[in-house]
Coordinates of C-alpha atoms and ligand atoms in Angstrom, one line a residue:
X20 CA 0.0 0.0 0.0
X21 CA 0.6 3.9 -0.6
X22 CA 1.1 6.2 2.5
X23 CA 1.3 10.1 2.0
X24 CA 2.1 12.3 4.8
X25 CA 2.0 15.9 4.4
X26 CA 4.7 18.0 6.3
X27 CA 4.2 21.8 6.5
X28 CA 7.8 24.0 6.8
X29 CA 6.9 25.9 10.1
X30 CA 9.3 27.9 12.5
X31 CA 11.9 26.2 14.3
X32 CA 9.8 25.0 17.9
X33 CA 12.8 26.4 19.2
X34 CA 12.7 29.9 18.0
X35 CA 10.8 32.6 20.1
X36 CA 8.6 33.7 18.0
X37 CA 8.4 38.0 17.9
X38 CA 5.5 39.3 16.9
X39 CA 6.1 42.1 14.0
X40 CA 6.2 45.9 15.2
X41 CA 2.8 46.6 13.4
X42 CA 1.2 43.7 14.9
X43 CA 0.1 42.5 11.4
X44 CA 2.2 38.9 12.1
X45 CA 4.9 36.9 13.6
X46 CA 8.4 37.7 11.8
X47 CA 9.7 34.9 9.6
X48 CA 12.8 36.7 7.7
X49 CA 16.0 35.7 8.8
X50 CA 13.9 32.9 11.3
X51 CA 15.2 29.2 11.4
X52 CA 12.0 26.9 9.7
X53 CA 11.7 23.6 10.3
X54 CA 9.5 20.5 9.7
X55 CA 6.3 20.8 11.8
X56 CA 7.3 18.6 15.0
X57 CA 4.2 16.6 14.7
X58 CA 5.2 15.7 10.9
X59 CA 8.0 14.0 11.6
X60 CA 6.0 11.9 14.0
X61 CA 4.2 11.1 11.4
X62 CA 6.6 10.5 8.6
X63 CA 8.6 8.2 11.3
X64 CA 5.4 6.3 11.5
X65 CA 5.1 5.4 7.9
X66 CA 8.5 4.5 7.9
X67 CA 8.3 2.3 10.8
X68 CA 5.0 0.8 9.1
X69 CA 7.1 0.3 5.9
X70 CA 10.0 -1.4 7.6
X71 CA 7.2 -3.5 9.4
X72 CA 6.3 -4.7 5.6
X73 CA 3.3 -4.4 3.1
X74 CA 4.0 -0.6 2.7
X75 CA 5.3 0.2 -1.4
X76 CA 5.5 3.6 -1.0
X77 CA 5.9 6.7 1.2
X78 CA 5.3 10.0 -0.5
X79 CA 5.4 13.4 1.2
X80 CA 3.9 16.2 0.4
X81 CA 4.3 20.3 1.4
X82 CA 2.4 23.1 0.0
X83 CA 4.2 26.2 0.8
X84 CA 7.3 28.0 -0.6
X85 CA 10.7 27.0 -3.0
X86 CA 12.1 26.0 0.4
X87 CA 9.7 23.9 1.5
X88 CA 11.7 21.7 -0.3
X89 CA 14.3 21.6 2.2
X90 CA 11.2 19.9 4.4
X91 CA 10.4 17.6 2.0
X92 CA 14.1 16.3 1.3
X93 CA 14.7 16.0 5.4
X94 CA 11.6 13.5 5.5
X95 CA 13.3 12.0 2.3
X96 CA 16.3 11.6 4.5
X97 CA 14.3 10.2 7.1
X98 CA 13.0 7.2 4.9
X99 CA 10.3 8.8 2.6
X100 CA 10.7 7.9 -0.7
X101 CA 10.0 10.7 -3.6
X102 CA 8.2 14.3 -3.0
X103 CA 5.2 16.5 -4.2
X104 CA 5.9 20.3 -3.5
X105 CA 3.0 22.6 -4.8
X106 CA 4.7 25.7 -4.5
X107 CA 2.8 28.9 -3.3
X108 CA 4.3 31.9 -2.1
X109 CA 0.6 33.0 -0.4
X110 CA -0.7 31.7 3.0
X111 CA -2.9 28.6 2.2
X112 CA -5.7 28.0 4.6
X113 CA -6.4 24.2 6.0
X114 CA -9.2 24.0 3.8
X115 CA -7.3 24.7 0.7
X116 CA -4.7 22.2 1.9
X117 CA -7.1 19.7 2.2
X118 CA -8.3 20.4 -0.9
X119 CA -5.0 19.9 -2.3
X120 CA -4.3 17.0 -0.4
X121 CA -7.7 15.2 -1.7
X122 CA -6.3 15.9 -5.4
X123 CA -3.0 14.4 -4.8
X124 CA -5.0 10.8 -3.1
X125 CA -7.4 11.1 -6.2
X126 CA -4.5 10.8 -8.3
X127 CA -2.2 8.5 -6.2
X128 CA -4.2 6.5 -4.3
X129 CA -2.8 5.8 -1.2
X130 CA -4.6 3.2 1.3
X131 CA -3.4 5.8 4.6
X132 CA -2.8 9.4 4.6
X133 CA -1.1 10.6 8.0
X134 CA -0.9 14.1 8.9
X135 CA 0.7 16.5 12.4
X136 CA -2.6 17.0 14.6
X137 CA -1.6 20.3 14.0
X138 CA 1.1 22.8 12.6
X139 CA 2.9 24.6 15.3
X140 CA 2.5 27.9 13.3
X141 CA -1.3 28.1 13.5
X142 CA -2.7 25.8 15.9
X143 CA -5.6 24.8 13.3
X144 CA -5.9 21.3 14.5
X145 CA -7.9 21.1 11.1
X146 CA -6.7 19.9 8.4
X147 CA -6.8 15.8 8.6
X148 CA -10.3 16.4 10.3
X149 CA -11.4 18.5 6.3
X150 CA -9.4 16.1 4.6
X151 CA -11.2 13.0 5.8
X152 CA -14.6 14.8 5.7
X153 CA -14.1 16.0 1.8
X154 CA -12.3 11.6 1.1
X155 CA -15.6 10.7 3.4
X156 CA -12.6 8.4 5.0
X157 CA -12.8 7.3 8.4
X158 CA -10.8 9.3 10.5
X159 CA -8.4 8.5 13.9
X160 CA -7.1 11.6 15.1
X161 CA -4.4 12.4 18.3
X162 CA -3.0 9.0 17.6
X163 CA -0.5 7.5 20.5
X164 CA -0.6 3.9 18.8
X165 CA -1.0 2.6 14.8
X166 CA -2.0 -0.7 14.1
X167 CA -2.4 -1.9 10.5
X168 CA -4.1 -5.0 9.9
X169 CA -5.8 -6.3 7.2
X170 CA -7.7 -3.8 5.5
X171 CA -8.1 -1.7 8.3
X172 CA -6.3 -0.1 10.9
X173 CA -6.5 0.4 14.7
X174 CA -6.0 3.9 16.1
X175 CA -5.2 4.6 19.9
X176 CA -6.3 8.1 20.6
X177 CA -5.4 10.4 23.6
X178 CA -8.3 11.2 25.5
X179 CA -9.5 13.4 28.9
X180 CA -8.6 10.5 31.6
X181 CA -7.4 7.8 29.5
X182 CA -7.0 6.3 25.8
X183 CA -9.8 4.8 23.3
X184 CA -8.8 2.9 20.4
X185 CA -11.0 2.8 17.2
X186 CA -10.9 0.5 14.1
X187 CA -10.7 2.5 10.9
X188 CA -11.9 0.6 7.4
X189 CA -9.2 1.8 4.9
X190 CA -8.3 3.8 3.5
X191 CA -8.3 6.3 6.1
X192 CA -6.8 9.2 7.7
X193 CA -4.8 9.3 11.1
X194 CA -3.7 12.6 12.8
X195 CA 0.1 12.0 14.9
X196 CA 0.2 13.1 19.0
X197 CA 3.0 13.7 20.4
X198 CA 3.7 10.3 22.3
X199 CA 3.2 7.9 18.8
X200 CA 6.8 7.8 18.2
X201 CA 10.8 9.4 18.7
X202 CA 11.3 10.5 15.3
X203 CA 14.8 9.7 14.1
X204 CA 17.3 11.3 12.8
X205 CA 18.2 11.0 9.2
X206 CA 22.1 9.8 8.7
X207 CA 24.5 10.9 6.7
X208 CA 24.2 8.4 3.9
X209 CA 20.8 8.8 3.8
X210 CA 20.7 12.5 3.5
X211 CA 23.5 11.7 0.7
X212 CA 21.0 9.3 -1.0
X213 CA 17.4 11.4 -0.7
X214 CA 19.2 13.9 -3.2
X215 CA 18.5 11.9 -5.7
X216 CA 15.5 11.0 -4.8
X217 CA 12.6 12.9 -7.1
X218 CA 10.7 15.8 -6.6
X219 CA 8.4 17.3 -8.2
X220 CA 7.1 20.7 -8.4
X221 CA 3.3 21.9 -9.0
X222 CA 1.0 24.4 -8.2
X223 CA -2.2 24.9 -6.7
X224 CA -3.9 25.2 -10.1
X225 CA -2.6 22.3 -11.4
X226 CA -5.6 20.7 -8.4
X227 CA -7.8 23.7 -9.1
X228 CA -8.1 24.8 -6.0
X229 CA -8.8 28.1 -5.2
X230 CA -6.7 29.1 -2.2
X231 CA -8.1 32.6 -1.8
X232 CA -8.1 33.2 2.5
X233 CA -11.0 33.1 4.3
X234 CA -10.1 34.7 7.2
X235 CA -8.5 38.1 7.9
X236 CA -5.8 37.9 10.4
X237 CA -6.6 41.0 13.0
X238 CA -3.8 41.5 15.1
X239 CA -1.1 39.2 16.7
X240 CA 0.4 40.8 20.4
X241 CA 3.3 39.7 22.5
X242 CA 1.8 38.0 25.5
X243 CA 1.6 40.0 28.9
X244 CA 5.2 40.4 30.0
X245 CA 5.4 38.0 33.6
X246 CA 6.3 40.9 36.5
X247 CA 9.2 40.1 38.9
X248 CA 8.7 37.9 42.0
X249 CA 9.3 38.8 45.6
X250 CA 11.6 36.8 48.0
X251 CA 9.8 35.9 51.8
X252 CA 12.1 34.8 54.3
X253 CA 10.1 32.1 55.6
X254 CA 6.8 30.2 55.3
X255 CA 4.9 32.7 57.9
X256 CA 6.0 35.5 55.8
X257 CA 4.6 33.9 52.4
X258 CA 1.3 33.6 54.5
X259 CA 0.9 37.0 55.6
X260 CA 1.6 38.1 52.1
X261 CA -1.0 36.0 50.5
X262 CA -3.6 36.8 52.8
X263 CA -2.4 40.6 51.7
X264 CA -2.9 40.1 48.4
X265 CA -6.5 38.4 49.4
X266 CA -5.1 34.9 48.0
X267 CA -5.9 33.0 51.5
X268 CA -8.4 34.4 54.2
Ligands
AMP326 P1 -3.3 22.4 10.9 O1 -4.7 22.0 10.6 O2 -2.9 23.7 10.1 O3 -3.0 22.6 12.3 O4 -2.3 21.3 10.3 C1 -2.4 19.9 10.6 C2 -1.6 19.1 9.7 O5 -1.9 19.3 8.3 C3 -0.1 19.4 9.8 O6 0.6 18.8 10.9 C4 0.4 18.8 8.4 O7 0.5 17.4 8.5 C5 -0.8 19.2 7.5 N1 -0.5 20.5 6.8 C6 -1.0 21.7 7.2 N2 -0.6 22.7 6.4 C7 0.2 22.0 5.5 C8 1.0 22.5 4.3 N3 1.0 23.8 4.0 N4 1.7 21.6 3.6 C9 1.7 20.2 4.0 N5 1.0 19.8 5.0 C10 0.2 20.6 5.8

């Protein structure tokens, strides 16, 4: 079977993000970008379902900018095994890349497509939910666990106070958490071999999607600045000042 597993080129989870000086966005020039943490969790996945056998093909898709290439060719390193970029300079809503996505399984076919439960940019936490609603797939989102068995596939999900596991018919679409997996790290030889592994490039009309926003970004602030603590001496003191501040009675 096929697996494709979109990654999205985010900021580095390690950068601080700054907010613009008009407010109108967080600044990206000059700013390390990364893979979306929960993509690799999922591109380590479909590796690690690959290498557990009856897996042809793992292909990874971005929709973004020329660099998102860079993405791409990192999960190539990882294990993928040839790229899709549709290369857009504008800021593509989750709907749009859903839409995108759905073109690229109408004309690939895949049994599984996995996807981050959500980019680290935006916080949607929508994009495998649209997909699977536009496919009319089943969908296991939040995944801690993936279990492929014939013809379908188990999901483990994190949930309030515990875990549920659901059976998915495939094909079907499964959203990573944090605790599926330790992504690894590509080695050298394998970065050396995913350059020659293909890529191609298309755009967003080449699926006919119309990737026009739908929402207008108001305004992005800095969050509160924390104020400086005070140092008590001793237990009594940090009582006295809590019931001062009308934190205890
Ligand atoms: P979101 O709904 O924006 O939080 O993104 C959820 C997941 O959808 C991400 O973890 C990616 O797997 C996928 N995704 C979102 N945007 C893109 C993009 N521009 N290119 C490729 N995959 C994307």
């Amino acid at each position: 079977m096929k697996i494709i597993v979109p990654v999205k080129r985010v900021i580095d989870f390690n950068v601080k993000a700054r907010v613009k000086a008009d407010g109108s966005g967080v600044e990206l020039q000059n700013v390390k970008m990364s893979m979306n943490p929960f993509d690799e969790i999922a591109v380590e996945e479909a590796i690690r379902l690959k290498e557990a056998g009856g897996v042809d093909e793992i292909i990874i898709v971005s929709i973004g900018p020329n660099q998102a290439q860079e993405t791409i060719r990192t999960a190539l390193a990882m294990g993928g095994d040839r790229g899709i970029l549709v290369e857009t300079g504008e800021t593509v809503e989750p709907i749009s890349v859903a839409k995108i996505i759905k073109a690229i399984v109408e004309e690939e076919k895949p049994e599984l497509v996995i996807l981050g439960k959500q980019a680290i940019d935006d916080d949607c936490n929508q994009t495998g939910q649209m997909l699977a609603a536009l496919l009319n797939w089943p969908q296991g989102t939040f995944a801690s666990e993936v279990k492929v068995a014939d013809g379908s596939v188990n999901v483990t999900r994190e949930i309030d106070g515990g875990l549920e596991t659901v059976k998915l018919t495939l094909p079907a679409v499964v959203t990573t958490d944090l605790r599926l997996n330790e992504p690894r790290y590509a080695s050298l030889p394998n970065i050396m071999k995913a350059k020659r592994k293909e890529i191609i490039t298309k755009s967003t009309d080449d699926y006919g999607v119309d990737i026009t926003p739908r929402l207008t970004q108001l305004k992005v602030e800095e969050p509160a600045k924390r104020t400086a603590g005070v140092k008590v001496e001793n237990v009594a003191e940090l009582l006295e000042k809590l019931k001062g501040e009308g934190v205890l009675s």
